[in-house]
Coordinates of C-alpha atoms and ligand atoms in Angstrom, one line a residue:
M278 CA 4.1 -19.5 -83.2
T279 CA 1.2 -17.7 -84.8
A280 CA 0.2 -20.8 -86.6
Q281 CA 0.3 -22.8 -83.4
A282 CA -1.7 -20.2 -81.5
Q283 CA -4.2 -20.1 -84.3
T284 CA -4.6 -23.9 -84.2
L285 CA -5.2 -23.8 -80.4
L286 CA -7.7 -21.0 -80.8
K287 CA -9.7 -23.1 -83.2
E288 CA -9.3 -26.6 -81.8
I289 CA -9.6 -25.9 -78.1
F290 CA -11.6 -22.7 -77.9
G291 CA -13.6 -23.1 -81.1
Y292 CA -13.0 -19.6 -82.5
N293 CA -11.8 -18.8 -86.0
E294 CA -10.1 -15.5 -85.4
F295 CA -8.3 -13.5 -82.7
R296 CA -10.1 -10.4 -81.5
G297 CA -8.5 -7.0 -81.3
Q298 CA -4.9 -7.3 -79.9
Q299 CA -5.2 -10.9 -78.7
A300 CA -2.8 -12.3 -81.3
E301 CA -0.2 -9.6 -80.6
I302 CA -0.4 -10.0 -76.9
I303 CA -0.1 -13.8 -77.1
S304 CA 2.9 -13.6 -79.4
H305 CA 4.5 -11.1 -77.0
V306 CA 4.0 -13.4 -74.0
V307 CA 4.9 -16.6 -75.8
N308 CA 8.2 -15.0 -76.6
G309 CA 8.9 -14.6 -72.9
N310 CA 8.0 -11.0 -72.4
S311 CA 5.9 -9.3 -69.7
C312 CA 3.1 -6.9 -70.3
L313 CA 0.2 -5.0 -68.9
V314 CA -3.2 -5.6 -70.7
L315 CA -6.0 -3.0 -70.4
M316 CA -9.0 -4.4 -72.0
P317 CA -12.7 -3.9 -71.2
T318 CA -14.8 -6.6 -69.6
G319 CA -15.8 -9.1 -72.2
G320 CA -12.9 -8.1 -74.5
G321 CA -11.3 -11.6 -74.2
K322 CA -8.5 -11.2 -71.7
S323 CA -8.4 -14.9 -70.6
L324 CA -7.1 -16.2 -73.9
C325 CA -4.2 -13.8 -73.7
Y326 CA -2.7 -15.9 -70.9
Q327 CA -4.4 -19.2 -71.5
I328 CA -2.9 -19.8 -75.0
P329 CA 0.7 -18.7 -74.0
A330 CA 0.4 -21.0 -71.0
L331 CA -0.4 -23.9 -73.3
L332 CA 2.4 -23.0 -75.8
R333 CA 5.2 -22.4 -73.3
K334 CA 7.0 -25.0 -71.3
G335 CA 5.7 -25.5 -67.7
V336 CA 2.6 -24.4 -65.9
G337 CA 0.9 -21.0 -66.2
I338 CA 0.1 -19.6 -62.7
V339 CA -3.0 -17.4 -62.7
V340 CA -3.6 -15.2 -59.7
S341 CA -7.3 -14.4 -59.3
P342 CA -9.1 -12.7 -56.5
L343 CA -12.5 -14.4 -56.8
I344 CA -13.0 -18.0 -55.9
A345 CA -16.3 -18.4 -57.8
L346 CA -14.6 -17.0 -60.9
M347 CA -11.6 -19.3 -60.8
E348 CA -13.8 -22.4 -60.2
N349 CA -15.9 -21.4 -63.2
Q350 CA -12.9 -20.8 -65.5
V351 CA -11.3 -24.1 -64.5
A352 CA -14.6 -26.0 -65.1
V353 CA -14.8 -24.5 -68.6
L354 CA -11.2 -25.3 -69.4
R355 CA -11.6 -28.9 -68.3
E356 CA -14.6 -29.3 -70.5
R357 CA -12.3 -28.3 -73.3
S358 CA -9.7 -30.9 -72.2
V359 CA -7.2 -28.3 -70.9
R360 CA -5.2 -29.7 -67.9
A361 CA -6.3 -27.0 -65.4
A362 CA -6.8 -26.9 -61.6
Y363 CA -7.3 -24.3 -58.9
L364 CA -6.0 -23.9 -55.4
N365 CA -8.0 -21.9 -52.9
S366 CA -9.4 -22.1 -49.4
T367 CA -12.4 -24.2 -50.4
L368 CA -10.2 -27.3 -51.0
T369 CA -9.5 -29.9 -48.3
P370 CA -5.8 -30.4 -47.3
G371 CA -6.0 -33.7 -49.1
A372 CA -7.2 -32.2 -52.3
T373 CA -4.6 -29.4 -52.1
A374 CA -1.8 -31.9 -51.6
A375 CA -3.0 -33.9 -54.6
I376 CA -2.9 -30.8 -56.9
E377 CA 0.5 -29.9 -55.6
Q378 CA 1.8 -33.4 -56.3
G379 CA 0.2 -33.0 -59.8
M380 CA 2.1 -29.8 -60.3
L381 CA 5.4 -31.5 -59.4
A382 CA 4.6 -34.3 -61.8
G383 CA 3.9 -31.8 -64.7
D384 CA 0.2 -32.7 -64.9
Y385 CA -1.1 -29.1 -65.4
D386 CA -0.9 -26.4 -68.0
L387 CA -2.8 -23.9 -65.9
V388 CA -3.3 -23.5 -62.2
Y389 CA -5.4 -20.7 -60.7
V390 CA -4.4 -19.6 -57.3
A391 CA -5.8 -17.2 -54.7
P392 CA -3.2 -14.4 -54.0
E393 CA -2.8 -15.4 -50.3
R394 CA -1.8 -18.9 -51.4
L395 CA 0.9 -17.6 -53.8
L396 CA 2.4 -15.7 -50.9
T397 CA 3.0 -18.7 -48.6
P398 CA 6.6 -19.9 -48.3
R399 CA 5.4 -23.5 -48.9
F400 CA 4.0 -22.6 -52.3
H401 CA 7.2 -20.7 -53.2
I402 CA 9.3 -23.8 -52.6
L403 CA 7.0 -25.7 -54.8
L404 CA 7.2 -23.1 -57.6
Q405 CA 11.0 -23.2 -57.4
R406 CA 11.0 -26.9 -58.2
I407 CA 8.9 -26.8 -61.4
P408 CA 9.0 -25.1 -64.7
I409 CA 6.7 -22.1 -64.9
A410 CA 5.3 -20.8 -68.2
L411 CA 4.1 -17.5 -66.9
F412 CA 2.4 -15.6 -64.1
A413 CA -1.0 -14.0 -65.1
I414 CA -2.3 -11.5 -62.6
D415 CA -6.0 -11.1 -63.3
E416 CA -7.9 -8.1 -62.0
A417 CA -4.5 -6.4 -61.5
H418 CA -6.1 -3.1 -60.4
C419 CA -6.5 -4.8 -57.0
V420 CA -2.9 -3.9 -56.3
S421 CA -3.7 -0.3 -56.0
Q422 CA -4.8 1.5 -52.9
W423 CA -6.3 4.2 -55.1
G424 CA -8.3 1.7 -57.1
H425 CA -11.9 0.8 -56.3
D426 CA -11.1 -2.7 -55.3
F427 CA -7.9 -2.7 -53.2
R428 CA -6.9 -6.1 -51.8
P429 CA -3.9 -6.0 -49.5
E430 CA -2.6 -9.5 -50.6
Y431 CA -2.4 -8.2 -54.1
G432 CA -0.1 -5.4 -52.9
K433 CA 2.4 -8.1 -51.8
L434 CA 2.6 -9.6 -55.3
S435 CA 5.7 -7.4 -55.7
I436 CA 7.5 -10.5 -54.6
L437 CA 7.0 -12.1 -58.0
P438 CA 9.4 -10.0 -60.0
R439 CA 11.9 -10.3 -57.1
K440 CA 11.8 -14.1 -56.7
F441 CA 11.0 -15.0 -60.3
P442 CA 12.5 -12.3 -62.5
Q443 CA 12.9 -14.5 -65.6
I444 CA 9.3 -15.6 -65.7
P445 CA 7.0 -13.4 -67.9
R446 CA 4.3 -11.6 -66.0
I447 CA 1.1 -10.6 -67.6
A448 CA -1.1 -8.2 -65.6
L449 CA -4.7 -7.8 -66.8
T450 CA -7.5 -5.4 -65.8
A451 CA -10.6 -3.9 -67.2
S452 CA -10.3 -0.7 -65.3
A453 CA -7.3 1.4 -64.4
D454 CA -7.0 5.1 -64.3
A455 CA -3.6 6.7 -64.6
K456 CA -2.8 6.4 -60.8
T457 CA -3.9 2.7 -60.6
R458 CA -1.9 1.9 -63.8
A459 CA 1.2 3.4 -62.3
D460 CA 0.7 1.3 -59.1
I461 CA 0.4 -1.9 -61.2
L462 CA 3.6 -1.1 -63.1
R463 CA 5.5 -0.4 -59.9
C464 CA 4.2 -3.3 -57.9
L465 CA 4.9 -5.9 -60.6
D466 CA 8.0 -4.1 -61.9
L467 CA 6.5 -3.7 -65.4
H468 CA 8.1 -0.4 -66.2
R469 CA 10.1 -1.7 -69.1
A470 CA 7.2 -4.0 -70.3
R471 CA 4.8 -3.1 -73.0
T472 CA 1.2 -1.9 -72.2
F473 CA -1.5 -3.1 -74.5
T474 CA -4.5 -0.8 -74.4
S475 CA -7.8 -1.6 -76.1
S476 CA -10.6 0.9 -76.5
F477 CA -13.1 1.0 -73.7
D478 CA -15.8 2.1 -76.0
R479 CA -18.9 -0.1 -76.3
P480 CA -20.6 1.6 -79.2
N481 CA -23.6 -0.7 -79.2
L482 CA -24.5 0.3 -75.6
C483 CA -26.9 3.2 -75.3
Y484 CA -26.3 5.1 -72.0
R485 CA -29.3 6.7 -70.3
I486 CA -29.4 8.3 -66.9
T487 CA -32.8 9.7 -65.8
A488 CA -34.1 11.5 -62.8
R489 CA -36.0 9.2 -60.4
S490 CA -39.6 10.0 -59.9
N491 CA -41.1 6.6 -59.2
G492 CA -38.2 4.2 -59.9
R493 CA -40.2 1.0 -60.1
M494 CA -42.8 2.4 -62.5
Q495 CA -40.2 4.0 -64.6
L496 CA -38.4 0.6 -64.8
L497 CA -41.6 -1.2 -65.7
D498 CA -42.3 1.3 -68.5
F499 CA -38.8 0.9 -69.7
I500 CA -39.0 -2.9 -69.9
R501 CA -42.5 -2.9 -71.4
N502 CA -41.8 -0.3 -74.0
Q503 CA -38.2 -1.1 -74.9
H504 CA -37.4 -4.7 -73.9
P505 CA -40.5 -6.8 -73.6
G506 CA -39.6 -10.5 -73.3
E507 CA -35.9 -9.9 -73.3
A508 CA -33.1 -10.7 -70.9
G509 CA -31.8 -8.0 -68.6
I510 CA -30.1 -7.4 -65.3
I511 CA -31.5 -4.9 -62.7
Y512 CA -29.1 -3.8 -60.0
C513 CA -30.3 -2.6 -56.6
Q514 CA -28.2 -1.6 -53.5
S515 CA -29.9 -3.7 -50.9
R516 CA -30.9 -7.3 -50.6
K517 CA -34.4 -6.3 -49.5
K518 CA -34.9 -4.1 -52.5
V519 CA -33.7 -6.9 -54.8
E520 CA -36.4 -9.2 -53.4
E521 CA -39.2 -6.7 -53.4
T522 CA -38.4 -5.6 -56.9
A523 CA -38.3 -9.2 -58.2
T524 CA -41.7 -9.9 -56.6
W525 CA -43.2 -6.8 -57.9
L526 CA -42.0 -7.4 -61.5
N527 CA -43.4 -10.9 -61.4
A528 CA -46.8 -9.5 -60.2
N529 CA -46.6 -7.2 -63.2
H530 CA -46.0 -10.1 -65.6
V531 CA -42.3 -9.5 -66.1
P532 CA -40.6 -12.9 -65.3
A533 CA -37.9 -12.0 -62.8
L534 CA -35.5 -13.8 -60.4
A535 CA -33.6 -12.5 -57.4
Y536 CA -29.9 -12.9 -56.7
H537 CA -27.9 -11.6 -53.7
A538 CA -25.2 -12.9 -51.3
G539 CA -27.7 -13.5 -48.5
M540 CA -29.5 -16.2 -50.4
E541 CA -28.9 -19.9 -50.0
T542 CA -26.2 -21.1 -52.4
V543 CA -28.5 -23.7 -54.0
V544 CA -31.2 -21.1 -54.8
R545 CA -28.7 -18.6 -56.1
T546 CA -27.1 -21.2 -58.4
R547 CA -30.5 -22.3 -59.6
H548 CA -31.5 -18.7 -60.4
Q549 CA -28.2 -18.1 -62.2
K550 CA -28.6 -21.2 -64.3
K551 CA -32.1 -20.3 -65.3
F552 CA -31.0 -16.8 -66.2
L553 CA -28.2 -18.2 -68.4
Q554 CA -30.4 -20.6 -70.2
Q555 CA -33.6 -18.6 -70.7
E556 CA -33.9 -15.7 -73.1
D557 CA -36.7 -13.8 -71.4
I558 CA -35.7 -13.6 -67.8
V559 CA -34.8 -10.5 -65.8
M560 CA -32.3 -10.9 -63.0
V561 CA -32.7 -8.5 -60.1
A562 CA -29.5 -8.5 -58.2
T563 CA -27.0 -6.7 -55.9
S564 CA -23.5 -6.1 -57.3
A565 CA -22.7 -9.6 -56.1
F566 CA -24.1 -10.8 -59.4
G567 CA -22.4 -10.8 -62.7
L568 CA -18.7 -11.4 -62.3
G569 CA -17.8 -14.1 -64.8
I570 CA -21.3 -14.2 -66.2
D571 CA -20.9 -14.7 -69.9
K572 CA -24.4 -14.4 -71.4
P573 CA -24.1 -12.7 -74.8
D574 CA -27.7 -11.6 -75.3
I575 CA -28.4 -9.5 -72.3
R576 CA -30.3 -6.6 -73.8
F577 CA -30.3 -4.2 -70.9
V578 CA -28.7 -3.5 -67.6
A579 CA -30.8 -1.2 -65.4
H580 CA -29.7 0.5 -62.2
L581 CA -32.4 1.4 -59.7
D582 CA -29.7 2.8 -57.4
L583 CA -26.4 4.5 -58.1
P584 CA -23.3 2.2 -58.0
K585 CA -20.4 3.6 -56.0
S586 CA -18.0 4.5 -58.8
I587 CA -17.7 4.9 -62.6
E588 CA -15.6 1.6 -62.6
S589 CA -18.6 -0.3 -61.1
Y590 CA -21.0 1.4 -63.4
Y591 CA -18.8 0.6 -66.4
Q592 CA -18.3 -3.1 -65.4
E593 CA -22.0 -3.6 -64.6
T594 CA -23.4 -2.0 -67.7
G595 CA -20.7 -3.8 -69.7
R596 CA -22.5 -7.1 -69.2
A597 CA -25.2 -6.0 -71.7
G598 CA -24.8 -6.5 -75.4
R599 CA -21.8 -8.8 -75.4
D600 CA -23.0 -10.1 -78.8
G601 CA -22.5 -6.6 -80.3
L602 CA -26.2 -6.0 -80.9
P603 CA -27.9 -2.8 -79.6
A604 CA -28.4 -2.9 -75.8
D605 CA -29.3 -0.3 -73.1
A606 CA -27.5 0.8 -70.0
W607 CA -30.4 2.5 -68.1
M608 CA -30.3 4.2 -64.7
V609 CA -32.6 6.3 -62.5
Y610 CA -31.1 8.3 -59.8
G611 CA -32.1 11.0 -57.3
P612 CA -30.8 13.1 -54.4
S613 CA -31.2 10.3 -51.9
D614 CA -28.5 8.3 -53.8
I615 CA -26.1 11.2 -53.4
I616 CA -26.8 11.5 -49.7
R617 CA -26.5 7.8 -49.2
L618 CA -23.2 7.4 -51.0
R619 CA -21.6 10.5 -49.5
Y620 CA -22.5 9.2 -46.1
Q621 CA -21.0 5.8 -46.9
V622 CA -17.7 7.4 -48.0
E623 CA -17.6 9.7 -44.9
S624 CA -18.6 7.1 -42.4
D625 CA -16.5 4.2 -43.7
T626 CA -15.4 2.6 -40.5
E627 CA -12.4 0.9 -41.9
P628 CA -9.1 2.4 -40.7
V629 CA -8.2 4.0 -44.0
S630 CA -5.9 7.0 -44.4
I631 CA -7.2 10.4 -45.3
P632 CA -5.8 10.3 -48.9
I633 CA -7.6 7.0 -49.5
R634 CA -10.9 8.4 -48.2
Q635 CA -10.3 11.4 -50.5
A636 CA -9.7 9.1 -53.4
A637 CA -13.1 7.4 -52.7
A638 CA -14.8 10.8 -52.5
A639 CA -13.2 11.8 -55.8
R640 CA -14.4 8.6 -57.4
L641 CA -17.9 9.3 -56.2
N642 CA -17.7 12.9 -57.5
A643 CA -16.6 11.7 -60.9
L644 CA -19.6 9.4 -61.1
L645 CA -22.0 12.2 -60.0
A646 CA -20.4 14.5 -62.6
L647 CA -21.2 11.8 -65.2
C648 CA -24.8 11.7 -64.0
E649 CA -25.2 15.4 -64.1
T650 CA -23.4 16.2 -67.4
T651 CA -25.5 17.8 -70.1
A652 CA -22.9 16.7 -72.7
C653 CA -22.3 13.3 -74.2
R654 CA -22.1 10.6 -71.6
R655 CA -19.9 8.2 -73.6
I656 CA -17.2 10.9 -74.2
Q657 CA -17.1 11.6 -70.5
L658 CA -17.0 7.9 -69.6
L659 CA -14.1 7.3 -72.0
E660 CA -12.3 10.4 -70.7
Y661 CA -12.5 9.0 -67.2
F662 CA -10.6 5.9 -68.4
D663 CA -8.0 8.3 -70.0
E664 CA -9.1 7.3 -73.4
P665 CA -8.5 10.4 -75.6
S666 CA -11.6 11.0 -77.7
D667 CA -11.4 12.1 -81.2
S668 CA -11.3 15.9 -80.8
A669 CA -13.5 16.3 -83.9
I670 CA -16.3 14.3 -82.3
S671 CA -18.2 15.9 -79.5
A672 CA -21.3 13.6 -79.5
C673 CA -21.6 9.8 -79.9
G674 CA -25.2 9.8 -81.1
N675 CA -26.1 6.9 -78.8
C676 CA -26.6 8.3 -75.3
D677 CA -29.5 10.2 -73.8
A678 CA -27.6 13.5 -74.0
C679 CA -27.0 13.0 -77.7
L680 CA -30.5 11.8 -78.4
T681 CA -32.6 14.2 -76.4
T682 CA -34.4 17.2 -78.0
T683 CA -34.7 18.9 -74.6
P684 CA -32.4 21.9 -74.8
V685 CA -29.9 22.9 -72.1
Q686 CA -31.0 25.9 -70.2
D687 CA -29.4 28.4 -67.9
A688 CA -31.0 27.6 -64.5
T689 CA -28.7 29.8 -62.5
I690 CA -31.6 31.8 -61.1
A691 CA -33.5 28.7 -60.0
A692 CA -30.3 27.5 -58.4
Q693 CA -29.8 30.8 -56.5
K694 CA -33.4 30.6 -55.3
A695 CA -32.8 27.1 -53.9
L696 CA -29.5 28.1 -52.2
S697 CA -31.1 31.2 -50.8
C698 CA -34.0 29.2 -49.5
V699 CA -31.7 26.9 -47.6
Y700 CA -30.0 30.0 -46.1
R701 CA -33.2 31.9 -45.2
T702 CA -34.7 28.9 -43.4
G703 CA -31.6 28.3 -41.2
Q704 CA -29.8 25.5 -43.0
N705 CA -31.7 22.9 -41.0
F706 CA -34.2 21.3 -43.4
G707 CA -34.5 18.6 -46.0
M708 CA -35.2 19.0 -49.7
E709 CA -38.9 18.3 -49.7
Y710 CA -39.6 20.9 -47.0
L711 CA -37.5 23.5 -48.9
I712 CA -39.4 22.8 -52.1
D713 CA -42.6 23.4 -50.3
V714 CA -41.3 26.7 -49.1
L715 CA -40.2 27.6 -52.6
I716 CA -43.5 26.8 -54.2
G717 CA -45.4 28.5 -51.4
K718 CA -47.2 25.7 -49.8
R719 CA -48.7 26.6 -46.4
T720 CA -48.2 23.3 -44.6
D721 CA -48.6 23.1 -40.8
R722 CA -44.9 22.6 -40.4
I723 CA -44.0 25.6 -42.5
R724 CA -46.4 27.8 -40.5
Q725 CA -45.1 26.4 -37.2
W726 CA -41.6 27.5 -38.2
G727 CA -42.9 30.8 -39.6
H728 CA -41.3 30.1 -42.9
D729 CA -44.4 31.3 -44.7
H730 CA -43.0 34.7 -43.9
V731 CA -39.4 34.3 -45.1
S732 CA -38.5 36.1 -48.3
T733 CA -38.0 32.9 -50.3
F734 CA -41.5 31.7 -49.5
G735 CA -43.3 31.1 -52.8
I736 CA -40.6 32.6 -55.0
G737 CA -40.3 29.3 -57.0
R738 CA -43.8 28.8 -58.4
E739 CA -42.5 28.5 -62.0
L740 CA -41.1 25.0 -61.5
S741 CA -42.9 21.8 -60.6
V742 CA -41.9 19.7 -57.6
E743 CA -40.1 17.4 -60.0
G744 CA -38.3 20.4 -61.5
W745 CA -37.1 21.6 -58.1
R746 CA -35.9 18.1 -57.3
I747 CA -33.7 18.2 -60.3
V748 CA -32.3 21.6 -59.3
F749 CA -31.5 20.4 -55.8
R750 CA -30.1 17.1 -57.0
H751 CA -27.8 18.9 -59.3
L752 CA -26.5 21.3 -56.6
L753 CA -26.0 18.5 -54.2
A754 CA -24.2 16.3 -56.8
L755 CA -21.8 19.1 -57.7
G756 CA -21.1 19.9 -54.1
Y757 CA -22.9 23.2 -53.6
F758 CA -24.8 21.7 -50.7
T759 CA -23.5 19.6 -47.9
T760 CA -25.7 17.6 -45.6
G761 CA -25.9 18.4 -41.9
E762 CA -25.6 16.2 -38.8
E763 CA -28.9 14.7 -39.6
R764 CA -28.2 13.3 -43.0
F765 CA -31.0 14.8 -44.9
T766 CA -30.8 18.4 -43.9
L767 CA -29.1 20.7 -46.4
Q768 CA -26.5 23.3 -45.7
L769 CA -24.6 25.6 -48.0
A770 CA -21.1 24.6 -49.0
P771 CA -18.5 27.3 -49.5
A772 CA -18.7 26.8 -53.3
A773 CA -22.3 28.0 -53.2
R774 CA -21.1 31.6 -52.9
S775 CA -19.9 31.6 -56.5
V776 CA -23.4 30.5 -57.7
L777 CA -25.1 33.1 -55.5
R778 CA -22.9 35.8 -56.9
G779 CA -23.6 34.6 -60.5
E780 CA -19.9 33.8 -61.1
I781 CA -20.8 30.2 -61.9
R782 CA -23.7 29.5 -64.2
I783 CA -25.8 26.4 -63.6
K784 CA -26.9 24.5 -66.7
L785 CA -29.6 21.9 -66.8
R786 CA -32.0 20.2 -69.1
L787 CA -35.5 20.9 -68.0
S788 CA -38.4 19.6 -70.0
P789 CA -42.0 20.9 -69.9
C790 CA -42.9 18.5 -67.2
H791 CA -40.4 20.2 -64.9
Y792 CA -42.4 23.5 -65.0
A793 CA -45.5 24.3 -63.1
I794 CA -48.7 24.1 -65.0
S795 CA -48.7 27.8 -65.5
H796 CA -45.4 27.2 -67.3
Q797 CA -43.6 30.4 -66.6
P798 CA -40.0 30.4 -67.8
I799 CA -37.4 30.9 -65.1
S800 CA -37.0 34.6 -65.7
T801 CA -38.0 36.2 -62.4
D802 CA -35.0 37.9 -60.9
L803 CA -34.4 37.3 -57.3
S804 CA -35.5 40.3 -55.3
A805 CA -32.6 41.7 -53.4
S806 CA -34.2 41.0 -50.1
S807 CA -34.4 37.3 -50.6
M808 CA -30.7 36.9 -51.4
P809 CA -28.2 36.7 -48.6
D810 CA -26.4 40.1 -49.0
S811 CA -22.7 40.2 -49.8
R812 CA -21.7 40.7 -46.2
E813 CA -23.6 37.5 -45.2
T814 CA -22.2 35.7 -48.2
R815 CA -18.7 36.5 -47.1
S816 CA -19.0 35.7 -43.5
G817 CA -22.0 33.5 -42.9
I818 CA -21.8 30.9 -45.7
Ligands
ADP66 P1 -12.7 -10.7 -70.1 O1 -11.9 -11.6 -69.2 O2 -11.9 -9.7 -70.9 O3 -13.9 -10.1 -69.5 P2 -13.2 -13.2 -71.4 O4 -11.9 -13.7 -71.6 O5 -14.1 -13.9 -70.4 O6 -13.3 -11.7 -71.3 O7 -14.0 -13.3 -72.8 C1 -15.3 -12.8 -73.0 C2 -16.0 -13.7 -74.0 O8 -15.5 -13.5 -75.3 C3 -15.9 -15.2 -73.7 O9 -17.2 -15.8 -74.0 C4 -14.9 -15.7 -74.7 O10 -15.0 -17.0 -75.0 C5 -15.2 -14.8 -75.9 N1 -14.0 -14.7 -76.8 C6 -12.7 -14.4 -76.4 N2 -11.9 -14.3 -77.4 C7 -12.6 -14.6 -78.5 C8 -12.4 -14.6 -79.9 N3 -11.1 -14.5 -80.4 N4 -13.4 -14.9 -80.8 C9 -14.7 -15.1 -80.3 N5 -15.0 -15.0 -79.0 C10 -14.0 -14.8 -78.1
ZN67 ZN1 -23.4 10.7 -76.6

């Protein structure tokens, strides 16, 4: 078998050697066994079911959630003379019937189907009449309600082990935490099957997450200094921001194209083609861009806005450096990202249960913790995917935390000042206003509210506005602040008490630019009067 697989690898796919666990997985499936494959994006999951489908009798049925992706895969396979087809809602009834006839006649080795198609009684009858090589369930994390990409039709795939218990099932995903993994095993009845886990580490990617001051200018500096004339992807949250950023980059002599779901298909396709063919183009896109994109020489992925989970961050950054050469995963983020994403989780209008909402909130908090960590980003990222790190290694040497010379400082006092200032001004104001109070700026608004007379007025002159933004962002990210009815006003969360009492120490990296010109260290103790006293701390906050 190994020799046959090797021949197919070379003759059809044009590769000399299997990568990582591919050979082992293929041999396992060819022998009629089921399995779960956890492999990072770009690891080479497709061959793990394509080659067994070619080697085993009958047709390999591939369940895939994304129409564009299945069309692309089938086109590539056909170019390589593999007998492949797809069935999804874009086909006319006539075309569908023709493919179904072809399946009955044994014309195909691989057929990609949308999950809803697989679930129809009509399709079941068809499947019962033909030999099936295997079922491959791509993006298998979609079965899990806990996952970041739940699709109800995927949940119904539990019908496969019941109706076709003898046919090997191979479930594949690039992201599955322990809970999601358990759901996949349960849904597809893979408890007795083997799990193949590859490392999620991408050692050639350098992770950097920076405080946003002026996102665009920071991006332009980053491209000019680190990646002039190179290909990259820039992710933004909104379509409007995608277009504005692309226009702005072009005006600044960085060739850039836009891509988002609201654009006409022809334009989108043209942009995608150009990006794939040219070496020096930057693609500015929403998260709609990138699935199935296989461009090996993307030198950077930049995020101008925070994605919604570590899974998304990992998948999106994973598109850089597929060729194994050094590449950057760069992101700027600030307090507004946190407020926006928390609001999205809380105001999600879909009728989801409380545990599911809590799971979404937990995913966001994990991402925020990654952004706020002062320790190695890579280790934290891999731990999120339950990958045990070598306990002897505490730093990867290729992320901003490992590379920076800025020391970690105890910023507990600054944090206490920020929290007290929120309390003293009535928990009804936004961050910029509060910073003005802390640095003692007598604006009209501050005078109107009489906040130039509160005890926290001017007690924070040691830090610059940027420095204070970092303190506030950190407290917001770690849940010491909540936002009020109006999204941008800050209030104290119950956990703030432990910081005010000094039971929890706040650690931050603050560089010289985060201090005021006078550059005083943060050593001033809070005067007793500016702190909420213990009685207030117990009852009021
Ligand atoms: P995934 O589905 O895990 O994201 P793919 O199956 O799309 O990854 O493979 C990613 C890229 O790696 C593709 O360009 C594929 O052709 C290439 N690839 C896969 N296996 C090998 C191999 N054994 N040798 C060289 N390249 C490979
Ligand atoms: Zn590191």
